[in-house]
XYZ file of C-alpha atoms in Angstrom:
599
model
C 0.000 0.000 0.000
C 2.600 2.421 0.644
C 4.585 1.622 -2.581
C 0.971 2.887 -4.344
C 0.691 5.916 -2.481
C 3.747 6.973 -2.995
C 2.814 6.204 -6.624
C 0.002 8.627 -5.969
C 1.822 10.953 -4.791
C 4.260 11.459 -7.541
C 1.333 11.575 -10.009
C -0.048 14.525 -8.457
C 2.806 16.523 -8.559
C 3.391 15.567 -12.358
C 0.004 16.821 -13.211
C 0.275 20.064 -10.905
C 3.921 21.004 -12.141
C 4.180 19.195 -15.692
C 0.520 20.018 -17.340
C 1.051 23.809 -16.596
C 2.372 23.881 -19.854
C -0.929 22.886 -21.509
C -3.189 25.214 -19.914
C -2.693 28.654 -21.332
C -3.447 31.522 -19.162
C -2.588 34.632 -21.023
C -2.023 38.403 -19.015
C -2.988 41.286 -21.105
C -0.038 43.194 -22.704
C -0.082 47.462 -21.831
C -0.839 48.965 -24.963
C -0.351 52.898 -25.529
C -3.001 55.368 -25.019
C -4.381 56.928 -28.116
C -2.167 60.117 -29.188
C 0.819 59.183 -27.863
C 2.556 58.146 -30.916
C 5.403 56.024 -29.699
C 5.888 52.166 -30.680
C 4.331 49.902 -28.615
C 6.806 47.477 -26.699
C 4.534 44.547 -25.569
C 4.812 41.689 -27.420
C 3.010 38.228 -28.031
C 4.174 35.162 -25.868
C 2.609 32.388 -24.142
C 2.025 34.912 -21.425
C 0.984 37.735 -23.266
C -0.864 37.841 -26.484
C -0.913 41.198 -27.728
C 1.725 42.312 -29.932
C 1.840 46.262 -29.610
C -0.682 48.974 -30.055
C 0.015 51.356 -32.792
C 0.824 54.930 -32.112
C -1.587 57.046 -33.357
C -1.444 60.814 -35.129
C -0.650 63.256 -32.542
C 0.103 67.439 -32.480
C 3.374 68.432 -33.499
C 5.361 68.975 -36.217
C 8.926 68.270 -37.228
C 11.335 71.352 -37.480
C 13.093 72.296 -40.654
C 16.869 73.110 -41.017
C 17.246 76.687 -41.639
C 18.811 77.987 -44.832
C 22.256 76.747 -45.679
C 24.556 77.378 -47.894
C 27.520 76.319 -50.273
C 30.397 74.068 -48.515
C 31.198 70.695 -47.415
C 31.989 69.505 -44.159
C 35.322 67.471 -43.211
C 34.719 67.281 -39.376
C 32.273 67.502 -37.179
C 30.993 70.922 -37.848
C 30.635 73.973 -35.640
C 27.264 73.735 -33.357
C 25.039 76.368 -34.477
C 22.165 78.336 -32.592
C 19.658 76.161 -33.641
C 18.456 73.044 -31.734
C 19.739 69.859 -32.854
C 18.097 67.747 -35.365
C 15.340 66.106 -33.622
C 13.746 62.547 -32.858
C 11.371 60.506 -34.887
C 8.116 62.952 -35.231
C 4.328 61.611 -34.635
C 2.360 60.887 -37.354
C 0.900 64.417 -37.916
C -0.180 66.417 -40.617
C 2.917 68.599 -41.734
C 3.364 71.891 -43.756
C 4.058 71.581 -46.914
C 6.683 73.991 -46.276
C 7.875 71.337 -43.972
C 11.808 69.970 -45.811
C 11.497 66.652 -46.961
C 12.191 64.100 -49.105
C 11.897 64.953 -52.993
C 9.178 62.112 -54.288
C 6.957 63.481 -57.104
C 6.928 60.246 -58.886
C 5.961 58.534 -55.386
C 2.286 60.562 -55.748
C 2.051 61.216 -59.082
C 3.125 59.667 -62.605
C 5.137 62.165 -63.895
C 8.709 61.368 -64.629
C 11.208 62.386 -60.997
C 14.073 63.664 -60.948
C 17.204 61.714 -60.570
C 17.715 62.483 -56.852
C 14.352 62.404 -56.102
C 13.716 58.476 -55.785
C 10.838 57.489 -53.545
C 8.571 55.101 -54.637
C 5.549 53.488 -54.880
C 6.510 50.281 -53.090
C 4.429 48.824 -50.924
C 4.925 47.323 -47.542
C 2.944 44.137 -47.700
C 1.704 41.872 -45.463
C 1.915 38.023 -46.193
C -1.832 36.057 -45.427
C -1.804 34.907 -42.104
C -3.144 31.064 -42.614
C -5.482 29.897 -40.488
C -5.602 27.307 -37.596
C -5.318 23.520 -38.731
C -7.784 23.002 -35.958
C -8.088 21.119 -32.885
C -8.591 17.073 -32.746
C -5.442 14.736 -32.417
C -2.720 17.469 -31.950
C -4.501 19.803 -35.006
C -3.103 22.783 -33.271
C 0.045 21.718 -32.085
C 1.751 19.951 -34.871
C 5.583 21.558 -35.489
C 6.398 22.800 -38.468
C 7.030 25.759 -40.943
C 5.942 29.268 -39.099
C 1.954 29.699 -40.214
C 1.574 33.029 -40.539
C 4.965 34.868 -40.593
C 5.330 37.800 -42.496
C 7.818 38.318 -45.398
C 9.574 41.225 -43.648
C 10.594 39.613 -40.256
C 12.133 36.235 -42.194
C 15.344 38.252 -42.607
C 14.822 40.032 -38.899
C 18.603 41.251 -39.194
C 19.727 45.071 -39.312
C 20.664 46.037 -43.426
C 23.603 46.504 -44.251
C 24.806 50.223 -44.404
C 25.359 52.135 -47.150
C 28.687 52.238 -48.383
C 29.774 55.841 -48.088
C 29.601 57.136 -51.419
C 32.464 58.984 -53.211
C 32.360 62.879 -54.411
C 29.415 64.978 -53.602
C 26.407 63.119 -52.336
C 23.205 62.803 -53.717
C 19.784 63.298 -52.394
C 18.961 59.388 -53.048
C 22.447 58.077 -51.357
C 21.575 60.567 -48.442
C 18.251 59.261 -48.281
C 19.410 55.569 -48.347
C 22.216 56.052 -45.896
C 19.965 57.724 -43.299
C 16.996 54.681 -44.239
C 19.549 51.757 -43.207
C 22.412 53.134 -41.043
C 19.952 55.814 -38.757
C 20.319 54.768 -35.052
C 16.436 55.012 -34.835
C 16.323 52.528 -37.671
C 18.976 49.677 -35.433
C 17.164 49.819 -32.884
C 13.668 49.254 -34.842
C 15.269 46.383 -36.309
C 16.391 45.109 -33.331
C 12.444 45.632 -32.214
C 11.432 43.430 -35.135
C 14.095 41.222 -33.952
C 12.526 40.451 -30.745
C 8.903 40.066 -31.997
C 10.379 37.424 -34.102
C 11.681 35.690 -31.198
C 8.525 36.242 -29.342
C 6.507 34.651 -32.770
C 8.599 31.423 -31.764
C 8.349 31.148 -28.938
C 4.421 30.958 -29.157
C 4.581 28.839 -32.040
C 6.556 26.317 -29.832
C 4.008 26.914 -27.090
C 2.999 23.172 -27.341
C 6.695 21.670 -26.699
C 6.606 19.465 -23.514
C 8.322 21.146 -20.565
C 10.590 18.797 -19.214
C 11.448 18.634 -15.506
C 13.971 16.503 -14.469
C 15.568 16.766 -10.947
C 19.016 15.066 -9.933
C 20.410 14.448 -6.171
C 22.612 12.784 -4.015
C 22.917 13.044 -0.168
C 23.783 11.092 2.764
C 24.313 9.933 5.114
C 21.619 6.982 5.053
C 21.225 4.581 7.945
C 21.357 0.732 7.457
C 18.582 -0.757 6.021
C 18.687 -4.303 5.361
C 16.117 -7.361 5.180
C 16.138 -10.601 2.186
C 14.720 -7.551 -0.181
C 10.984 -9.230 -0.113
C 9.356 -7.091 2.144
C 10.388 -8.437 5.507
C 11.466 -7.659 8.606
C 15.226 -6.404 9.207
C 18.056 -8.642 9.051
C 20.486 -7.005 10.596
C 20.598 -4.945 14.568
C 21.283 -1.686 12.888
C 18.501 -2.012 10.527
C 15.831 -1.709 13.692
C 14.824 1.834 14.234
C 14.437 3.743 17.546
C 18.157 3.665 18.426
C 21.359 5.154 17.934
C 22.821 2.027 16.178
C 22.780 3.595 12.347
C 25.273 0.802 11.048
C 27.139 1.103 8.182
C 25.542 4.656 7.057
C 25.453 5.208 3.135
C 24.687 7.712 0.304
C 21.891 8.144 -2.071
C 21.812 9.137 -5.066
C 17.990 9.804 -7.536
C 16.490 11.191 -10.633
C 13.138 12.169 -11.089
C 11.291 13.808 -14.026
C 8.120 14.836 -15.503
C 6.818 16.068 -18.471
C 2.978 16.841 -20.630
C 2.570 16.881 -24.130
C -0.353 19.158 -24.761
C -3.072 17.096 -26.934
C -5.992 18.981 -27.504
C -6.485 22.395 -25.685
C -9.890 23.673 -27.380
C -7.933 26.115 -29.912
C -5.741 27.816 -27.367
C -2.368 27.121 -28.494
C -3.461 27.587 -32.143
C -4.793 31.186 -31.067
C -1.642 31.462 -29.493
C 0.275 30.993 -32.947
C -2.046 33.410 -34.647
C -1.631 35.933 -32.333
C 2.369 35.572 -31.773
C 2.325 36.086 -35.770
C 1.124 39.621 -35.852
C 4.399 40.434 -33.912
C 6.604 40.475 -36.378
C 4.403 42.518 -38.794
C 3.681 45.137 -36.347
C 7.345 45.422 -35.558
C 8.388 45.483 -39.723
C 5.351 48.668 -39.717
C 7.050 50.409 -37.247
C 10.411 50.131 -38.743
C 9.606 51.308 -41.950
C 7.584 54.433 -40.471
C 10.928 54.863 -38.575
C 12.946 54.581 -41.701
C 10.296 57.277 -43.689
C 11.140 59.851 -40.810
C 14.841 59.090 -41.101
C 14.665 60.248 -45.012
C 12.240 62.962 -44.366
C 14.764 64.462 -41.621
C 17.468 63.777 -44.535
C 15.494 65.329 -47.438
C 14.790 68.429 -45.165
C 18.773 68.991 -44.880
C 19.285 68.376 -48.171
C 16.934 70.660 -49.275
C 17.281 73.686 -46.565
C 21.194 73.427 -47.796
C 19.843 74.138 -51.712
C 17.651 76.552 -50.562
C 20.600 78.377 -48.980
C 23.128 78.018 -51.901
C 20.844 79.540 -54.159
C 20.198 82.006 -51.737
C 23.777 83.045 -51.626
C 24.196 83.193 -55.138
C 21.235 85.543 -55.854
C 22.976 87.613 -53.033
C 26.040 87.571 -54.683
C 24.265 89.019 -57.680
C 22.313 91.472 -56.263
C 25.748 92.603 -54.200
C 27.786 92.675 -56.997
C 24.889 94.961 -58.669
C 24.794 97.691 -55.930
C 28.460 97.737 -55.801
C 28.788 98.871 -59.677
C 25.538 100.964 -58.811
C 28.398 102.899 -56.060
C 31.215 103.156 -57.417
C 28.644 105.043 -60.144
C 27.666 107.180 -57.739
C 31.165 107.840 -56.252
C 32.061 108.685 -59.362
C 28.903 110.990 -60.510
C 29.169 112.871 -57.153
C 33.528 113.205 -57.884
C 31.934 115.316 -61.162
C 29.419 117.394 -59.338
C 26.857 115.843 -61.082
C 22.873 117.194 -60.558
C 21.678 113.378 -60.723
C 22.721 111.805 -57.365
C 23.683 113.813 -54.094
C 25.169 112.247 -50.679
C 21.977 110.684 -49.733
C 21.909 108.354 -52.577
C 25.101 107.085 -51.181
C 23.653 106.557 -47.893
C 20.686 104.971 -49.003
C 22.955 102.368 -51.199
C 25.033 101.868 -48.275
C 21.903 101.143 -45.745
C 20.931 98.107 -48.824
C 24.059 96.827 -49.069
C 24.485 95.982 -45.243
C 20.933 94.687 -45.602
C 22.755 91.759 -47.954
C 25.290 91.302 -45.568
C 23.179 90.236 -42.760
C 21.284 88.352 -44.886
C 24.486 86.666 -45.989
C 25.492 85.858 -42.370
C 22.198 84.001 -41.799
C 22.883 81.832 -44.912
C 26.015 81.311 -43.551
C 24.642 80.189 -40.501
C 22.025 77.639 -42.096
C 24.676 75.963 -44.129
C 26.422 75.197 -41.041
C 22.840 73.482 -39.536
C 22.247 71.709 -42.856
C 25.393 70.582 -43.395
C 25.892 69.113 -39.763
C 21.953 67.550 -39.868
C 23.617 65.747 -43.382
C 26.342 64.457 -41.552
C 24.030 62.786 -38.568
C 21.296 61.369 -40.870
C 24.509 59.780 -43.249
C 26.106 58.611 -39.794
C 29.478 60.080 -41.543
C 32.571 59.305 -39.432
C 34.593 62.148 -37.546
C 37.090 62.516 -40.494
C 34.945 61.811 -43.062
C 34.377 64.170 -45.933
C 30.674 65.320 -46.774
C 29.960 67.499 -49.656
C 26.089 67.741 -50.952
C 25.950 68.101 -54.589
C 24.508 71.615 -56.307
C 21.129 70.657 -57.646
C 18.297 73.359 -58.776
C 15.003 73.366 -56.740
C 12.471 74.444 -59.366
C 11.621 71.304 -61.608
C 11.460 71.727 -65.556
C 8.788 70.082 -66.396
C 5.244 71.123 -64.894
C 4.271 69.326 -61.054
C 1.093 66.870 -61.175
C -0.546 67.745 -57.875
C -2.467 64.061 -57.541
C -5.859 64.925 -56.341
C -7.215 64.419 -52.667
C -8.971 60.971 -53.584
C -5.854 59.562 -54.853
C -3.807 60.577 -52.145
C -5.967 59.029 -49.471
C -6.568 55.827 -51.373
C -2.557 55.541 -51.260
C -2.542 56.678 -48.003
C -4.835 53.688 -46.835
C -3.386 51.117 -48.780
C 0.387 51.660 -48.082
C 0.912 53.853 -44.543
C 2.629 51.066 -42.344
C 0.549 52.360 -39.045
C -2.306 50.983 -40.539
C -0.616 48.014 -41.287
C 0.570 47.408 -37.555
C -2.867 48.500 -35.641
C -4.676 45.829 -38.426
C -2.518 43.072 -36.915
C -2.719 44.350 -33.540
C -6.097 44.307 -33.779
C -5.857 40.405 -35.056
C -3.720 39.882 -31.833
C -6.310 41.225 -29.531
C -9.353 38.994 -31.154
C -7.245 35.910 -30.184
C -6.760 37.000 -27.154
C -10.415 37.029 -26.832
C -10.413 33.346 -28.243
C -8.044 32.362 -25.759
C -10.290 34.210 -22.782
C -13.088 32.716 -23.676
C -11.596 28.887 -24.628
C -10.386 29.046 -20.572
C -12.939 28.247 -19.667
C -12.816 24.590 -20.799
C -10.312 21.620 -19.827
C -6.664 21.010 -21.706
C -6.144 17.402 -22.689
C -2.425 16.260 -22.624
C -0.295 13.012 -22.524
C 1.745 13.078 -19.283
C 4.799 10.871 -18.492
C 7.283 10.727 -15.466
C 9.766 8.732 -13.627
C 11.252 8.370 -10.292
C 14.839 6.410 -10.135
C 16.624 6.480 -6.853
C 19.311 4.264 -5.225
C 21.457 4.054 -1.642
C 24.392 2.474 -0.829
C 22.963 1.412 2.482
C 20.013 -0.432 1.593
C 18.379 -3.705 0.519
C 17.135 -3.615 -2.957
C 13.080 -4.893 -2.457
C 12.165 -7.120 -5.293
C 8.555 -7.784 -4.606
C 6.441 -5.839 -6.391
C 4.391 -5.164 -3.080
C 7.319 -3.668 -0.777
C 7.513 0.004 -0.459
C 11.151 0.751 -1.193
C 11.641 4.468 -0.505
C 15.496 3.698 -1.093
C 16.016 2.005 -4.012
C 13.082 2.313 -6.434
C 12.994 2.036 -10.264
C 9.330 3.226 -11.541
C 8.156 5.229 -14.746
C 4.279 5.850 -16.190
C 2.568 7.545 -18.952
C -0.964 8.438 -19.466
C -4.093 10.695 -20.347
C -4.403 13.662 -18.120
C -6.645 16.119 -18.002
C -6.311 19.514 -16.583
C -8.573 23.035 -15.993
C -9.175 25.044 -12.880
C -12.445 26.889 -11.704
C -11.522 29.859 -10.376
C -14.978 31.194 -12.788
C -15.414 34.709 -11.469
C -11.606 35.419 -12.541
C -11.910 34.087 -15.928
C -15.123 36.385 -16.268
C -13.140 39.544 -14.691
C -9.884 38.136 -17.534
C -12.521 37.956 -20.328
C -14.024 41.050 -20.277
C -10.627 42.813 -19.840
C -9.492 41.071 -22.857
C -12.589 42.434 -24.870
C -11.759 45.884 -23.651
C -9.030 45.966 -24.903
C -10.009 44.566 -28.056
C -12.888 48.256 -28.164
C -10.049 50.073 -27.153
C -7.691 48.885 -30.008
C -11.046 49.628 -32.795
C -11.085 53.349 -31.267
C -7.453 53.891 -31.876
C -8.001 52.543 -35.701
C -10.479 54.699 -35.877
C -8.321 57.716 -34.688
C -5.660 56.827 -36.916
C -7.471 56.513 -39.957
C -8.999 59.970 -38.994
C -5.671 61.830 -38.132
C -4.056 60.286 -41.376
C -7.120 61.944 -43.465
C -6.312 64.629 -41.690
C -2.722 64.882 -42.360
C -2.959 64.019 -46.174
C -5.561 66.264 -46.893
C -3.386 69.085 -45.180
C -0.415 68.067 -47.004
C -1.979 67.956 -50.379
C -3.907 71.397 -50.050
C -0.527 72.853 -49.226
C 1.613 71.337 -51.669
C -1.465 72.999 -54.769
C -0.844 76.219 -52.531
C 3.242 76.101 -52.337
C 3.089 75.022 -56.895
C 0.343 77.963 -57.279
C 3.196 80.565 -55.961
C 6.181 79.023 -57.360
C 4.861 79.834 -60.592
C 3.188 83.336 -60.008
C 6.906 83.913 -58.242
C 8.784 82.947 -61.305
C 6.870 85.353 -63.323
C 7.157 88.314 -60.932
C 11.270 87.833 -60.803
C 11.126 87.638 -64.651
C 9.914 90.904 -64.728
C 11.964 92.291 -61.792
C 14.943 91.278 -64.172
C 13.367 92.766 -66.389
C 12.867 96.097 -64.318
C 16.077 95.942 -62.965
C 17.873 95.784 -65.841
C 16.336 98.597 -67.329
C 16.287 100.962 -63.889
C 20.119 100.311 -64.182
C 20.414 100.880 -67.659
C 18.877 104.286 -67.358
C 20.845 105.126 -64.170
C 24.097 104.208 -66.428
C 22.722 106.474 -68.783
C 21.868 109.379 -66.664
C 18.252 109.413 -67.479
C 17.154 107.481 -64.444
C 17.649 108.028 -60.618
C 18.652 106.673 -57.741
C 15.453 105.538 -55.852
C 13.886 103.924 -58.997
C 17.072 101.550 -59.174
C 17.071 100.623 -55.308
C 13.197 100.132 -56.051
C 14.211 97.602 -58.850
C 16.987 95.827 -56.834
C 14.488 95.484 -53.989
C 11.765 93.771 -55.678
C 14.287 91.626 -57.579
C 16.135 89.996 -54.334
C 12.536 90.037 -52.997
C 11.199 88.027 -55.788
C 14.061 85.595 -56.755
C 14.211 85.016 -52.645
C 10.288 84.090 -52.694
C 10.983 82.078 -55.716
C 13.449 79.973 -54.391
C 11.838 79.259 -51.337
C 8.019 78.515 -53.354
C 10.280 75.873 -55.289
C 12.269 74.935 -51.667
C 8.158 74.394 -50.679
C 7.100 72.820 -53.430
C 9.837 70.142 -53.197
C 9.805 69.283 -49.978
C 5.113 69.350 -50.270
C 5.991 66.542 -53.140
C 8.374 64.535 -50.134
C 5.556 65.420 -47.651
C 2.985 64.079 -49.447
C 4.736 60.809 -50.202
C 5.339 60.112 -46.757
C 2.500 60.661 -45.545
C 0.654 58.358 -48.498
C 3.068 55.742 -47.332
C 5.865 55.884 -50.400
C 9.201 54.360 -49.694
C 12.325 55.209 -51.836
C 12.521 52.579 -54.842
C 16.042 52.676 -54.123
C 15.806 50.973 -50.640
C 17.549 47.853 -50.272
């Protein structure tokens, strides 16, 4: 009888350690509150289903580099007054004044530019298969992943690119700030772990194996013929001091459940452990789109600046000849200028100075934002090629419609909440499945052995000492601990409302941002082209207020007139085309276009 208890015994504490692994009892992951636009960090396992929430649009709007101009940069450059470059922005509607990343044939189907490269490509995600079912190990069957997604089967970081040699180009700036970004390592490194996480609740079924090994002493004497009966030797007796010849011990035990049928838990499990890596492969491509954006907006604020510089140059070298004119007409006691004209010639020309000095200063900002976003080295030379900013051929501003069709069907938020969402409904599955009993094949063993005492070969004699005894079976395991799985349930299906509202918000702020972005980018094209009139006829003006001045038919005022309205125009000019550029970038972000270029 007491061989069978202790039988009993080790049963029981098989089933209450061992079959642990078949009943799945998942806690709810944190997920972000609506608005606050950072990636979500909890991620599906055996314990917790739900891969991340999805950060949603919130205020706020990513700063532009100031004007730059021309230069490169062979060290680390001198800080500026400006703020450093910042952080990964929310998801928010932008100005299309806002720098950014040159992508006209991303929105529209006009031919781009050659260092304007995004795309159209889309992030997709693979079919998530469903369930085999449960009956005879339906959900628990090994295999290929079901339900992985393209993007995490190569989880690694991508290689950097190689840095390029002469000037660099908008599309290798863009590509080296998409791959080698320290925002963009560590979202890899994010997808990394979801992929991890995916595995390890797709291997949710493999047994859990306990084993336990021991040896300790000392043991007293315990001898009899090894049938079951009574002690054969004086030492043997108990309820003395006489231990005998004391000995060691020495065991092994082990248990272990194979999870057979669990109601569609572990196969909810799988499901849900599979949107991980697809919300993590969203997040790092909205990650890499802000890392190009940030590196189009430096690009373009140092163009803006180094044709800002050279207009200034023109319009300085102008009102010097217009001086030394005047210097010499008032050496001749000429009636047609008098000291005031000087004056007044002088008070313009330090006007271009100062402007000069705040070129000056934006180059310096552009130029160092260049060198983060390209990760350069400390000794490594940077130089940003010279490239115009108004475009030749006329801008296709794609309509509203089109622009939030793209924006639906390729923005990589929407991508991660959808599979978020999918997370949370198993979750649910799994709440509500907890209810019932997990069916599992349990085995153990129990081998033990002393030095001290009699082997017992009857089948009938309890042999605490030396014992040699293994089983497998059917178990059956579920707890009713009802009102918590109620309270568990209902939490689960929270969260699964809560997750809907924040789709909902995300989808709104995104129709919110495109439609922004798109009204501003008609507005910015609408004055680049009235501006390129008006400085055609400021040259126009100028060139004849200057002629008559040379002449002596024309006077003073009406050629500072004409030189204002030309560095007034050409400046407006080159920052409608700076806008209209950078409205073309902002609208392919935010419709979800990635540079064709990209890996």
């Amino acid at each position: 009888m007491g061989r069978e208890v202790g039988r009993v015994v080790a049963v029981a504490m098989m089933l209450t350690g061992g079959a642990a692994g078949a009943q799945i009892s998942p806690t709810p992951a944190p997920s972000n509150a609506p608005g606050t636009g950072a990636p979500g960090t909890a991620s599906p396992s055996p314990g917790s289903l739900s891969p991340a929430t999805v950060p949603t649009p919130s205020p706020g709007t990513t700063p532009a580099p100031g004007p730059s101009g021309t230069g490169s940069s062979a060290a680390n450059p001198t800080p500026g007054t400006r703020a450093p470059l910042p952080g990964p922005a929310s998801v928010n509607p932008g100005p299309a004044a806002e720098p950014g990343n040159a992508a006209q044939r991303a929105t529209t189907g006009t031919p781009r530019p050659a260092s304007a490269t995004p795309g159209a490509q889309d992030l997709g995600t693979s079919p998530i298969a469903p369930g085999s079912g449960d009956g005879a190990r339906g959900d628990l069957t090994p295999g290929a992943p079901r339900g992985a997604p393209e993007e995490a089967q190569a989880p690694g970081a991508a290689e950097g690119t190689k840095a390029p040699k002469g000037p660099i180009t908008l599309a290798q700036l863009v590509a080296r700030a998409r791959t080698q970004d320290a925002r963009v390592a560590e979202a890899t490194a994010e997808l990394r772990k979801f992929q991890a996480l995916y595995d390890q609740a797709r291997w949710a079924w493999f047994p859990r194996f306990e084993i336990t090994l021991g040896a300790g002493g000392p043991v007293p004497e315990a001898r009899n013929n090894g049938l079951g009966g009574p002690p054969t030797t004086e030492a043997s007796l108990e309820g003395d001091w006489n231990f005998g010849k004391v000995g060691v011990t020495v065991f092994s035990t082990g248990n272990a459940v194979l999870p057979l049928y669990t109601f569609g838990k572990l196969s909810a499990l799988e499901k849900a452990g599979s949107q991980g890596p697809i919300v993590g492969a969203a997040l790092r491509e909205r990650v890499r789109a802000e890392a190009g954006f940030q590196a189009a907006q430096a690009y373009y604020g140092y163009q803006l600046a180094r044709a800002g510089l050279k207009q200034l140059e023109d319009v300085s070298k102008r009102l010097k000849d217009a001086g030394d004119k005047i210097d010499a007409l008032l050496k001749e006691d000429s009636d047609q200028v008098s000291k005031t004209d000087t004056y007044k010639l002088g008070y313009f020309r330090q006007l271009v100075e100062s402007q000069r000095a705040t070129a000056v200063q934006g180059e310096q900002f552009a130029l160092t934002a260049i060198r983060l976003l390209a990760s350069a080295g400390p000794d490594e030379q940077v130089e940003v090629v010279e490239e115009d900013l108004p475009l030749q051929g006329d801008v296709n501003v794609p309509d509203l419609e089109t622009s939030l069709k793209q924006a639906n069907e390729r923005r990589p938020e929407l991508k991660a909440i959808a599979a978020g969402i999918i997370a949370r409904e198993q979750e649910v599955l799994i709440r509500e499945r907890s209810y019932y009993p997990d069916l599992g094949l349990a085995g153990y063993y129990d081998i033990r052995w002393t030095s001290s005492a009699t082997r017992q070969r009857s089948p009938f004699a309890y042999d605490p000492f030396n014992d040699r005894t293994a089983g497998l079976g059917l178990v059956i395991r579920g707890t009713f601990d009802i009102p918590i799985k109620d309270a568990q349930l209902e939490q689960a299906r929270a969260e699964l409302d809560k997750m809907h509202a924040q789709e909902q918000t995300l989808k709104a702020g995104i129709q919110l941002e495109v439609t922004q972005v798109q009204s501003q980018l008609a507005a910015a094209y609408a004055r680049a082209k009235s501006f390129t009139e008006a400085e055609k006829n400021a040259k126009r003006w100028a060139t004849a207020a200057y002629a008559a001045f040379d002449l002596g038919t024309g006077d003073t005022r009406e050629l500072v007139d004409a030189f204002t309205a030309l560095a007034q125009a050409s400046a407006e000019r080159g920052k409608s085309w700076h806008d209209v550029r950078v409205g073309l970038a902002s609208l392919a972000r935010v419709t979800g276009a990635v540079p064709a270029t990209d890996e």
